[in-house]
Amino acid sequence: MVPRGKMANVTDRSTAPSFVLLTSGGIDGRRVASILHRSGILYDLVLIAHPRRKKGRRSFLSYLPIWIRDHLAGFYLLRRLRQRKFPSYPVRGKFCGRVNSRRLKNYLSDLAPDYIIMMGGGILDDETIQMATQGVLNVHPALLPWVRGVGVLLHSVARQIPLGATGHFIDPGIDTGAIIARYKLPVLADEQLGQIKKKSQRLCCAIMIDLVRQAHEGFILKGEPQTEKHDLCTTMPTEDKQRITECIKNGEAARLYTADFKGGTEKIEDGTTLLEQYANFLDDETSV
């Protein structure tokens, strides 16, 4: 595991590694963008559209709603009308259309980043991945390689794997990239599914911030290739969802957290310390 230091101050771009934050505009992407900015870590913000453009629709019309959302998000009046937190990004971003578009690749080629911070937006193709000289960072909301794909929280319980999150490099496969760090999600016996999901999101953000901060401070992020192969998780049938949700209500997720789980040769750390380390950032209303 890479050692941790203190939170870095603003560093000259000429000496620090360069980062591109690639996001489709989700709340976690906004949270990470805000925390990195307040931590003095410089990055370029690139906004992309998650859904592919529908056949027969013009590109501008297809992306217009997303453009409006991302550029008008900071208006105070809009926030008041919706009566919810809807923060703008702390830095000016560039909208580059859909994921893997030629426009996106050309812009990334001009930026030539050391790292791409992936915070939602779809599956990257190999050409886009190669734009980052040191790699594309991603956090998967489950323990790899045992639980990959979608709906991983419920699938973890179904497969009797502790809930957790994995920081890894992205490769052309689906959640098959080299693993940098893995953390178990601390779950209490009385926590319900909604609370667990929110805590899982916080852990994923904390892991990403920690990895970026380490790279920013000069540590080399090294990943261990995944040697085990497990089936890809797909959408779970409704009956199974209800059954697993009931198991979680009865404390199954908490039991898995405290159970002795030894997966592979790499250590799986407890996420409690990491959540506490970044609690002030994650709890700050300006970061959500």
Tab-separated table of C-alpha atoms in Angstrom:
chain	number	residue	atom	x	y	z
A	1	MET	CA	0.000	0.000	0.000
A	2	VAL	CA	1.306	3.445	-0.864
A	3	PRO	CA	2.170	5.464	2.271
A	4	ARG	CA	0.144	8.564	3.022
A	5	GLY	CA	1.372	12.045	3.810
A	6	LYS	CA	-0.274	15.328	4.670
A	7	MET	CA	-2.767	17.047	2.400
A	8	ALA	CA	-0.819	18.845	-0.300
A	9	ASN	CA	-0.915	22.573	-0.915
A	10	VAL	CA	-1.096	24.218	-4.327
A	11	THR	CA	1.773	22.897	-6.416
A	12	ASP	CA	3.316	24.206	-9.622
A	13	ARG	CA	1.856	22.402	-12.641
A	14	SER	CA	5.342	22.062	-14.108
A	15	THR	CA	6.468	19.707	-11.323
A	16	ALA	CA	3.257	17.984	-10.243
A	17	PRO	CA	1.598	15.270	-12.348
A	18	SER	CA	-1.226	16.532	-14.517
A	19	PHE	CA	-4.779	15.329	-13.980
A	20	VAL	CA	-7.942	15.366	-16.044
A	21	LEU	CA	-11.208	14.853	-14.182
A	22	LEU	CA	-13.564	13.127	-16.609
A	23	THR	CA	-17.193	13.098	-15.487
A	24	SER	CA	-20.736	12.965	-16.799
A	25	GLY	CA	-21.929	15.374	-14.112
A	26	GLY	CA	-23.005	13.047	-11.301
A	27	ILE	CA	-22.988	14.134	-7.669
A	28	ASP	CA	-19.882	12.067	-6.880
A	29	GLY	CA	-17.975	13.736	-9.702
A	30	ARG	CA	-18.975	17.138	-8.343
A	31	ARG	CA	-17.938	16.144	-4.836
A	32	VAL	CA	-14.506	14.943	-5.957
A	33	ALA	CA	-14.030	18.056	-8.111
A	34	SER	CA	-14.802	20.296	-5.142
A	35	ILE	CA	-12.552	18.445	-2.695
A	36	LEU	CA	-9.608	18.365	-5.107
A	37	HIS	CA	-9.993	22.084	-5.741
A	38	ARG	CA	-10.117	22.925	-2.040
A	39	SER	CA	-7.100	20.673	-1.440
A	40	GLY	CA	-5.004	22.663	-3.890
A	41	ILE	CA	-4.726	19.889	-6.470
A	42	LEU	CA	-4.868	21.296	-9.991
A	43	TYR	CA	-6.767	19.490	-12.732
A	44	ASP	CA	-8.559	20.029	-16.020
A	45	LEU	CA	-12.289	19.338	-15.949
A	46	VAL	CA	-13.809	17.530	-18.928
A	47	LEU	CA	-17.559	16.932	-19.104
A	48	ILE	CA	-18.992	14.137	-21.210
A	49	ALA	CA	-22.441	12.809	-22.016
A	50	HIS	CA	-23.095	9.370	-20.579
A	51	PRO	CA	-25.794	8.160	-23.005
A	52	ARG	CA	-24.913	7.647	-26.636
A	53	ARG	CA	-26.534	9.968	-29.120
A	54	LYS	CA	-29.762	8.448	-30.387
A	55	LYS	CA	-29.898	7.617	-34.056
A	56	GLY	CA	-31.533	10.324	-36.129
A	57	ARG	CA	-31.006	13.110	-33.581
A	58	ARG	CA	-28.636	15.991	-34.147
A	59	SER	CA	-25.652	16.116	-31.824
A	60	PHE	CA	-26.422	19.593	-30.496
A	61	LEU	CA	-30.017	18.743	-29.610
A	62	SER	CA	-28.946	15.464	-28.060
A	63	TYR	CA	-26.471	17.119	-25.697
A	64	LEU	CA	-28.331	20.380	-25.057
A	65	PRO	CA	-30.082	19.249	-21.815
A	66	ILE	CA	-26.763	18.071	-20.366
A	67	TRP	CA	-25.046	21.303	-21.411
A	68	ILE	CA	-27.779	23.360	-19.716
A	69	ARG	CA	-27.577	21.282	-16.538
A	70	ASP	CA	-23.804	21.574	-16.262
A	71	HIS	CA	-23.598	25.281	-17.121
A	72	LEU	CA	-26.584	26.580	-15.157
A	73	ALA	CA	-26.144	24.392	-12.091
A	74	GLY	CA	-24.645	27.178	-10.006
A	75	PHE	CA	-27.487	29.670	-10.313
A	76	TYR	CA	-28.792	30.474	-6.849
A	77	LEU	CA	-32.366	30.938	-8.085
A	78	LEU	CA	-32.383	27.484	-9.664
A	79	ARG	CA	-31.099	25.958	-6.454
A	80	ARG	CA	-33.813	27.692	-4.448
A	81	LEU	CA	-36.570	26.649	-6.835
A	82	ARG	CA	-35.509	23.021	-6.657
A	83	GLN	CA	-34.923	23.301	-2.892
A	84	ARG	CA	-31.890	21.082	-3.041
A	85	LYS	CA	-28.130	21.334	-3.242
A	86	PHE	CA	-27.130	21.673	-6.883
A	87	PRO	CA	-23.599	23.117	-6.860
A	88	SER	CA	-21.589	24.287	-9.810
A	89	TYR	CA	-18.123	22.964	-10.522
A	90	PRO	CA	-15.279	24.839	-8.795
A	91	VAL	CA	-13.353	25.170	-12.076
A	92	ARG	CA	-14.483	25.844	-15.613
A	93	GLY	CA	-14.915	22.653	-17.599
A	94	LYS	CA	-15.020	21.805	-21.281
A	95	PHE	CA	-17.896	19.780	-22.682
A	96	CYS	CA	-16.616	17.188	-25.167
A	97	GLY	CA	-19.749	15.322	-26.216
A	98	ARG	CA	-20.244	11.628	-25.694
A	99	VAL	CA	-17.716	9.235	-24.231
A	100	ASN	CA	-14.995	8.064	-26.668
A	101	SER	CA	-15.959	10.732	-29.205
A	102	ARG	CA	-13.303	12.087	-31.549
A	103	ARG	CA	-13.799	15.498	-29.981
A	104	LEU	CA	-12.964	14.066	-26.552
A	105	LYS	CA	-9.910	12.210	-27.817
A	106	ASN	CA	-8.552	15.274	-29.600
A	107	TYR	CA	-8.933	17.383	-26.474
A	108	LEU	CA	-7.278	14.763	-24.259
A	109	SER	CA	-4.460	14.507	-26.784
A	110	ASP	CA	-3.882	18.253	-26.463
A	111	LEU	CA	-3.898	18.078	-22.655
A	112	ALA	CA	-1.644	14.981	-22.538
A	113	PRO	CA	-2.512	14.197	-18.883
A	114	ASP	CA	-0.508	11.904	-16.653
A	115	TYR	CA	-3.691	10.612	-15.011
A	116	ILE	CA	-7.359	10.618	-15.949
A	117	ILE	CA	-9.708	10.599	-12.960
A	118	MET	CA	-12.794	8.697	-14.087
A	119	MET	CA	-15.978	9.757	-12.298
A	120	GLY	CA	-18.764	8.319	-14.418
A	121	GLY	CA	-19.515	8.552	-18.095
A	122	GLY	CA	-19.483	5.049	-19.525
A	123	ILE	CA	-16.878	2.549	-20.673
A	124	LEU	CA	-13.690	3.959	-22.194
A	125	ASP	CA	-12.197	2.377	-25.289
A	126	ASP	CA	-8.505	1.534	-25.521
A	127	GLU	CA	-7.593	4.657	-27.508
A	128	THR	CA	-9.082	6.941	-24.853
A	129	ILE	CA	-7.376	4.995	-22.065
A	130	GLN	CA	-4.001	5.429	-23.757
A	131	MET	CA	-4.375	9.226	-23.596
A	132	ALA	CA	-3.243	9.099	-19.946
A	133	THR	CA	0.471	8.379	-19.708
A	134	GLN	CA	0.249	6.952	-16.171
A	135	GLY	CA	-3.230	5.465	-16.387
A	136	VAL	CA	-6.930	6.041	-15.803
A	137	LEU	CA	-8.011	5.912	-12.154
A	138	ASN	CA	-11.382	4.474	-11.216
A	139	VAL	CA	-13.089	3.320	-8.022
A	140	HIS	CA	-15.400	0.326	-8.256
A	141	PRO	CA	-18.040	0.103	-5.474
A	142	ALA	CA	-17.255	-3.518	-4.607
A	143	LEU	CA	-14.303	-5.780	-3.908
A	144	LEU	CA	-12.538	-6.883	-7.070
A	145	PRO	CA	-12.088	-9.351	-8.612
A	146	TRP	CA	-14.970	-11.144	-6.892
A	147	VAL	CA	-17.783	-8.703	-7.698
A	148	ARG	CA	-17.638	-6.744	-10.944
A	149	GLY	CA	-20.318	-5.331	-13.202
A	150	VAL	CA	-23.564	-3.639	-12.103
A	151	GLY	CA	-25.752	-3.889	-9.019
A	152	VAL	CA	-22.666	-4.916	-7.094
A	153	LEU	CA	-23.906	-4.036	-3.610
A	154	LEU	CA	-26.665	-6.635	-3.684
A	155	HIS	CA	-24.532	-9.084	-5.640
A	156	SER	CA	-21.815	-8.840	-2.975
A	157	VAL	CA	-24.230	-10.010	-0.297
A	158	ALA	CA	-25.606	-12.705	-2.602
A	159	ARG	CA	-22.068	-14.023	-3.196
A	160	GLN	CA	-21.182	-13.731	0.504
A	161	ILE	CA	-18.475	-11.151	-0.181
A	162	PRO	CA	-18.054	-8.212	2.241
A	163	LEU	CA	-19.194	-4.852	0.922
A	164	GLY	CA	-16.356	-2.584	-0.081
A	165	ALA	CA	-14.699	-0.604	-2.850
A	166	THR	CA	-11.645	-1.009	-5.056
A	167	GLY	CA	-9.351	1.618	-6.522
A	168	HIS	CA	-7.948	0.355	-9.806
A	169	PHE	CA	-6.580	1.308	-13.189
A	170	ILE	CA	-8.983	1.050	-16.095
A	171	ASP	CA	-8.206	-1.314	-18.947
A	172	PRO	CA	-10.327	-2.240	-21.997
A	173	GLY	CA	-12.236	-4.849	-19.968
A	174	ILE	CA	-15.077	-4.291	-17.508
A	175	ASP	CA	-13.640	-3.868	-13.991
A	176	THR	CA	-10.627	-6.007	-14.893
A	177	GLY	CA	-7.841	-3.436	-14.479
A	178	ALA	CA	-4.904	-3.678	-12.082
A	179	ILE	CA	-5.895	-3.200	-8.427
A	180	ILE	CA	-4.293	-0.359	-6.462
A	181	ALA	CA	-6.192	-0.538	-3.156
A	182	ARG	CA	-9.180	-2.344	-1.646
A	183	TYR	CA	-11.250	-1.358	1.376
A	184	LYS	CA	-14.053	-3.070	3.257
A	185	LEU	CA	-17.104	-0.916	3.879
A	186	PRO	CA	-17.880	-0.643	7.609
A	187	VAL	CA	-21.517	-1.647	8.066
A	188	LEU	CA	-23.463	-1.489	11.324
A	189	ALA	CA	-26.121	-4.047	12.195
A	190	ASP	CA	-28.961	-1.502	12.196
A	191	GLU	CA	-28.047	0.192	8.897
A	192	GLN	CA	-30.518	-0.192	6.058
A	193	LEU	CA	-29.884	-0.407	2.326
A	194	GLY	CA	-30.261	3.334	1.674
A	195	GLN	CA	-27.775	4.228	4.407
A	196	ILE	CA	-25.322	1.626	3.162
A	197	LYS	CA	-25.498	2.976	-0.393
A	198	LYS	CA	-24.694	6.506	0.791
A	199	LYS	CA	-21.782	5.263	2.873
A	200	SER	CA	-20.512	3.283	-0.112
A	201	GLN	CA	-20.551	6.448	-2.242
A	202	ARG	CA	-18.589	8.292	0.439
A	203	LEU	CA	-16.008	5.508	0.600
A	204	CYS	CA	-15.575	5.547	-3.185
A	205	CYS	CA	-15.009	9.315	-3.135
A	206	ALA	CA	-12.547	9.009	-0.248
A	207	ILE	CA	-10.552	6.337	-2.080
A	208	MET	CA	-10.360	8.425	-5.244
A	209	ILE	CA	-9.272	11.540	-3.347
A	210	ASP	CA	-6.646	9.508	-1.504
A	211	LEU	CA	-5.220	8.001	-4.699
A	212	VAL	CA	-5.072	11.365	-6.459
A	213	ARG	CA	-3.447	12.995	-3.441
A	214	GLN	CA	-0.791	10.287	-3.293
A	215	ALA	CA	-0.004	10.722	-6.985
A	216	HIS	CA	0.023	14.494	-6.516
A	217	GLU	CA	2.608	14.148	-3.744
A	218	GLY	CA	4.924	12.104	-5.947
A	219	PHE	CA	4.091	8.542	-4.958
A	220	ILE	CA	3.981	6.029	-7.789
A	221	LEU	CA	0.633	4.271	-7.934
A	222	LYS	CA	1.207	0.603	-8.667
A	223	GLY	CA	-1.512	-1.863	-9.502
A	224	GLU	CA	-1.563	-5.629	-9.113
A	225	PRO	CA	-3.051	-7.488	-12.098
A	226	GLN	CA	-6.220	-9.413	-11.416
A	227	THR	CA	-5.435	-13.103	-11.649
A	228	GLU	CA	-8.810	-14.536	-10.640
A	229	LYS	CA	-11.715	-14.540	-13.065
A	230	HIS	CA	-15.289	-14.245	-11.822
A	231	ASP	CA	-18.612	-13.907	-13.593
A	232	LEU	CA	-19.790	-10.418	-14.478
A	233	CYS	CA	-22.715	-9.196	-12.379
A	234	THR	CA	-25.794	-8.211	-14.354
A	235	THR	CA	-29.170	-6.770	-13.425
A	236	MET	CA	-30.612	-8.845	-10.604
A	237	PRO	CA	-34.176	-10.192	-10.933
A	238	THR	CA	-36.775	-8.441	-8.783
A	239	GLU	CA	-37.391	-11.499	-6.612
A	240	ASP	CA	-33.694	-11.815	-5.822
A	241	LYS	CA	-33.436	-8.089	-5.068
A	242	GLN	CA	-36.236	-8.370	-2.530
A	243	ARG	CA	-34.674	-11.428	-0.933
A	244	ILE	CA	-31.206	-9.864	-0.616
A	245	THR	CA	-32.667	-6.587	0.648
A	246	GLU	CA	-34.440	-8.522	3.384
A	247	CYS	CA	-31.158	-10.235	4.277
A	248	ILE	CA	-29.501	-6.821	4.619
A	249	LYS	CA	-32.328	-5.667	6.906
A	250	ASN	CA	-31.582	-8.686	9.072
A	251	GLY	CA	-27.921	-7.681	9.393
A	252	GLU	CA	-26.275	-9.888	6.772
A	253	ALA	CA	-24.101	-7.061	5.395
A	254	ALA	CA	-22.875	-6.266	8.910
A	255	ARG	CA	-22.104	-9.939	9.522
A	256	LEU	CA	-20.047	-10.130	6.326
A	257	TYR	CA	-18.116	-7.034	7.402
A	258	THR	CA	-17.027	-8.631	10.675
A	259	ALA	CA	-16.476	-12.094	9.182
A	260	ASP	CA	-12.964	-13.290	8.443
A	261	PHE	CA	-12.601	-12.853	4.691
A	262	LYS	CA	-9.269	-13.614	3.082
A	263	GLY	CA	-9.303	-13.024	-0.618
A	264	GLY	CA	-6.147	-13.652	-2.580
A	265	THR	CA	-2.755	-12.574	-1.281
A	266	GLU	CA	-3.388	-8.821	-1.187
A	267	LYS	CA	-4.544	-7.224	2.037
A	268	ILE	CA	-8.017	-5.721	2.166
A	269	GLU	CA	-8.000	-2.719	4.468
A	270	ASP	CA	-10.821	-1.510	6.672
A	271	GLY	CA	-12.432	1.621	5.255
A	272	THR	CA	-13.222	3.134	8.662
A	273	THR	CA	-9.944	5.038	8.949
A	274	LEU	CA	-10.174	6.392	5.415
A	275	LEU	CA	-13.739	7.616	5.951
A	276	GLU	CA	-12.676	9.328	9.171
A	277	GLN	CA	-9.640	10.883	7.477
A	278	TYR	CA	-11.788	12.624	4.863
A	279	ALA	CA	-14.926	13.107	6.955
A	280	ASN	CA	-14.567	16.895	7.119
A	281	PHE	CA	-14.371	17.124	3.335
A	282	LEU	CA	-17.176	14.643	2.693
A	283	ASP	CA	-19.482	16.246	5.266
A	284	ASP	CA	-18.934	19.793	4.022
A	285	GLU	CA	-22.112	21.043	2.328
A	286	THR	CA	-20.074	22.811	-0.345
A	287	SER	CA	-18.771	19.426	-1.519
A	288	VAL	CA	-22.156	17.861	-2.279
